[in-house]
Amino acid sequence: MLLEVDDIHVHYGKIEAIKGVSLQVDAGEIVTLIGANGAGKTTTLKTISGLRPLTSGRVRFDGQDISRLAGHRRVMVGIGQSPEGRGVFPGMTVTENLMMGAYTRKGDLSKDLDEVFELFPRLAERRNQAGGTMSGGEQQMVAIGRALMSKPKVLLLDEPSMGLAPMLVAQIFTIIKEINNRGTTVLLVEQNAQQALQLAHRAYVLETGRVVKSAPAADLLDDPQVRAAYLGGELGAH
Amino acid sequence: MSETTSMIKGRNPLRAATSGVRDRWAAAPGWQRWIVYAVLFVLALLLPSDSLAPIMSPYSDWASVLFFPIGTFVVLAIGLNVVVGQAGLLDLGYVAFFAIGGYSMALLGTKLGLNFWEILIAGVILSAVSGVVLGAPTLRLRGDYLAIVTLGFGEIVRQTAENTDAIGGPRGIAGIPHPPSIDGVEIFGVQIFHYGVLDPRPYYYLLVVVATAIIILVKRWEKSRVGRAWAAIREDEDAAEVMGVPTFKFKLLAFAIGASIGGAMGVVWAGKTISINPNDFLFMLSATILAAVVLGGSGNIPGVILGAFLVAWLPERFRGLSDYRILAFGAALVVLMIFRPEGILPSRRRKAELEEGTGGMGSMGAEVPGTEAQPVSEGASK
């Protein structure tokens, strides 16, 4: 088991946002967390990457308990995150943004940089443009590429499809598949359940801070309850 | 960048000109830059000349005005810029560190009889420590909340000085020694190392040297790994943390460096001024220095220096208008912020941040999570 979240509880002040979520991610998998707004998907991801402290429970990574490890140290053990709302550094160029992703690494990084540019040719064209002046899709590419620059064992993606045109969403999802094929484990948080389930191997459904269902992604695509709640009303909900 | 530059060029000719100068400067080889720096240093030393005095300061002694407020404001603005402009932390109590430096000079000089240079080192260390003491518990806060706490800290320091009889209470401390003089070094009729009561110029030269050293240090930090970490924190703190930047540690470092610069200036200033009292360190001074930083172009050292110069010099230059000068000054600040919100000489990066609407001062009030919203940083895990 690469990443193991064991019965975590997370509070915002007195409000309990996560009420005992447990999930596992195996090396090489794409696992997705789906659920409505406010279900606790982003909070779960932030707890794994260390941006939120947990009240109780455990997060284990690669056999090591990282529950109390500072966020910036979790990058070094192999957790890379593309944060909610992309979090691109607006004043830095594309290259500078990507190099920030390799902040904890030393030595020659040009090979890694080339690899990201190969994955996202669009970014290579715009390598000297300021991050803040790019379109939403391009910023998403920067955010994913930047997370890859730390050579993570697991890549945490927080709603990569948010605010993007359908064609761009398809493109981003293809690239996520490619990243996974190259050996990086992916934990994907999505509201776009349809596409996330088609991409992922396994899925967890979150509802008001609890896991209500976990199954292979393909099974959930056919699950009548899930279809009714997350797949049928897709057009109306967004 | 070429696309953005041409976009800027299309907007107005003034911007095109400054952007051209910047491109030229960025491409200039190192030795050319050092020549320009050396010329600027010499020009700064020549500033207190008698021929400039009637134009620059018809109402008060020009050389004195150059030391305080102009030179003092410039150094303080450079120090506050590390905190506000580079790390993006809004500090409204910066005057506290100036006060700690000033009181270090006054107390250690009158009570322990240490000399100026010893106190300069002690003052820098003391203010850096006070920066850490203020920062360690408060840097978990963000945006507005941090501003409020620092505002309180500034007042606490002043009130403590005012209510502690051992350090003079409201009367403050008098008889502060001057830096030790070296007599006999005379250039153009000025005893440049004679720190007496009459001639303010030696103090000004001392200040220029201190300021130059500070600028060189700050510039080096800006270009290092530390500077990159500060830029990342300013632009998006959570993203910086998940990139592996120890955000809390670097914010604390920015506080400590900013504080030691403020403290160093406090020591130099008290070394000239003979007597200090708590009313020298009002909140108004924090606000004025912050205005200088924002007005000049937060994050860009030449801009900040220009901003501090204007904020210090304009009210002195128009002293003849008596109280109306403050009114005019306020109006000028408002006009400037309407037409050039990024400051007179902003850094390019800052401009991009502002266009995006986030980053640094942009986070003032934008995203303000409560105390619980802190990342699990090193301090928190202890």
Short mmCIF file of C-alpha atoms in Angstrom, two decimals, chain A residues 11-13 46 49-53 68-76 79 81 83 87-93 96 99-101 103-105 128-130 132-133 139 146-147, chain B residues 1-4 7 225-226 228-229 231-233 235-247 250 348-350 352-353 355-356 358-359 372-378 381:
data_model
loop_
_atom_site.label_atom_id
_atom_site.label_comp_id
_atom_site.label_asym_id
_atom_site.label_seq_id
_atom_site.Cartn_x
_atom_site.Cartn_y
_atom_site.Cartn_z
CA HIS A 11 -12.16 20.16 11.96
CA TYR A 12 -12.59 23.73 10.80
CA GLY A 13 -12.96 25.39 14.17
CA LYS A 46 -5.21 18.92 1.87
CA SER A 49 -0.52 16.92 1.62
CA GLY A 50 -0.23 18.51 5.06
CA LEU A 51 -2.04 21.80 4.47
CA ARG A 52 -4.67 20.90 7.07
CA PRO A 53 -3.95 19.44 10.50
CA ARG A 68 2.26 14.98 11.94
CA LEU A 69 4.84 15.70 9.27
CA ALA A 70 4.97 19.33 8.07
CA GLY A 71 3.58 19.93 4.59
CA HIS A 72 6.87 20.93 3.00
CA ARG A 73 8.49 17.74 4.28
CA ARG A 74 5.84 15.55 2.70
CA VAL A 75 7.07 16.75 -0.70
CA MET A 76 10.40 15.14 0.09
CA ILE A 79 3.79 13.54 -2.33
CA GLN A 81 0.12 18.23 -5.24
CA PRO A 83 -3.60 22.55 -5.36
CA GLY A 87 -2.23 27.94 -7.33
CA VAL A 88 0.07 28.98 -10.15
CA PHE A 89 2.54 31.69 -9.08
CA PRO A 90 1.23 34.60 -11.17
CA GLY A 91 4.39 36.70 -11.22
CA MET A 92 6.73 33.87 -12.20
CA THR A 93 7.24 32.67 -15.74
CA GLU A 96 10.18 29.66 -12.99
CA MET A 99 11.51 25.21 -11.23
CA MET A 100 9.66 26.09 -8.00
CA GLY A 101 8.22 22.58 -8.20
CA TYR A 103 12.56 23.47 -4.97
CA THR A 104 13.56 20.55 -2.77
CA ARG A 105 15.77 18.95 -5.43
CA ASN A 128 8.75 32.80 -20.67
CA GLN A 129 5.21 34.00 -20.15
CA ALA A 130 4.08 35.06 -16.67
CA GLY A 132 -0.83 34.93 -14.16
CA THR A 133 -1.39 35.95 -17.77
CA GLN A 139 -2.48 27.30 -15.76
CA ARG A 146 5.06 21.85 -11.48
CA ALA A 147 3.89 19.05 -9.19
CA MET B 1 7.80 38.16 -21.98
CA SER B 2 8.06 39.75 -25.43
CA GLU B 3 4.31 39.54 -25.83
CA THR B 4 3.63 41.26 -22.54
CA MET B 7 1.32 44.90 -24.87
CA ARG B 225 16.90 30.51 -2.83
CA VAL B 226 15.55 32.57 0.05
CA ARG B 228 12.57 32.62 -4.51
CA ALA B 229 10.93 31.15 -1.44
CA ALA B 231 8.28 35.26 -3.86
CA ALA B 232 6.45 31.93 -3.78
CA ILE B 233 5.03 32.62 -0.31
CA GLU B 235 2.19 34.78 -4.49
CA ASP B 236 0.52 31.69 -3.02
CA GLU B 237 1.42 30.45 0.41
CA ASP B 238 -0.31 27.07 0.21
CA ALA B 239 1.21 26.33 -3.17
CA ALA B 240 4.63 27.28 -1.79
CA GLU B 241 4.19 24.83 1.09
CA VAL B 242 3.28 21.93 -1.23
CA MET B 243 6.34 22.79 -3.36
CA GLY B 244 8.43 21.96 -0.30
CA VAL B 245 9.12 25.53 0.85
CA PRO B 246 9.21 25.69 4.68
CA THR B 247 6.90 28.69 4.64
CA PHE B 250 11.02 31.76 5.72
CA ARG B 348 7.65 43.47 -13.42
CA ARG B 349 6.75 40.48 -11.37
CA ARG B 350 4.66 42.58 -9.01
CA ALA B 352 1.88 40.55 -13.18
CA GLU B 353 0.76 39.61 -9.67
CA GLU B 355 -3.00 42.03 -12.84
CA GLU B 356 -3.93 38.57 -11.64
CA THR B 358 -3.52 37.96 -6.03
CA GLY B 359 -0.14 37.87 -4.42
CA GLU B 372 -7.03 26.94 12.50
CA ALA B 373 -6.32 27.27 8.80
CA GLN B 374 -2.57 27.24 9.26
CA PRO B 375 -0.58 24.57 7.50
CA VAL B 376 1.00 21.90 9.68
CA SER B 377 4.32 23.66 9.69
CA GLU B 378 7.39 22.94 11.74
CA SER B 381 4.16 20.11 14.95
#
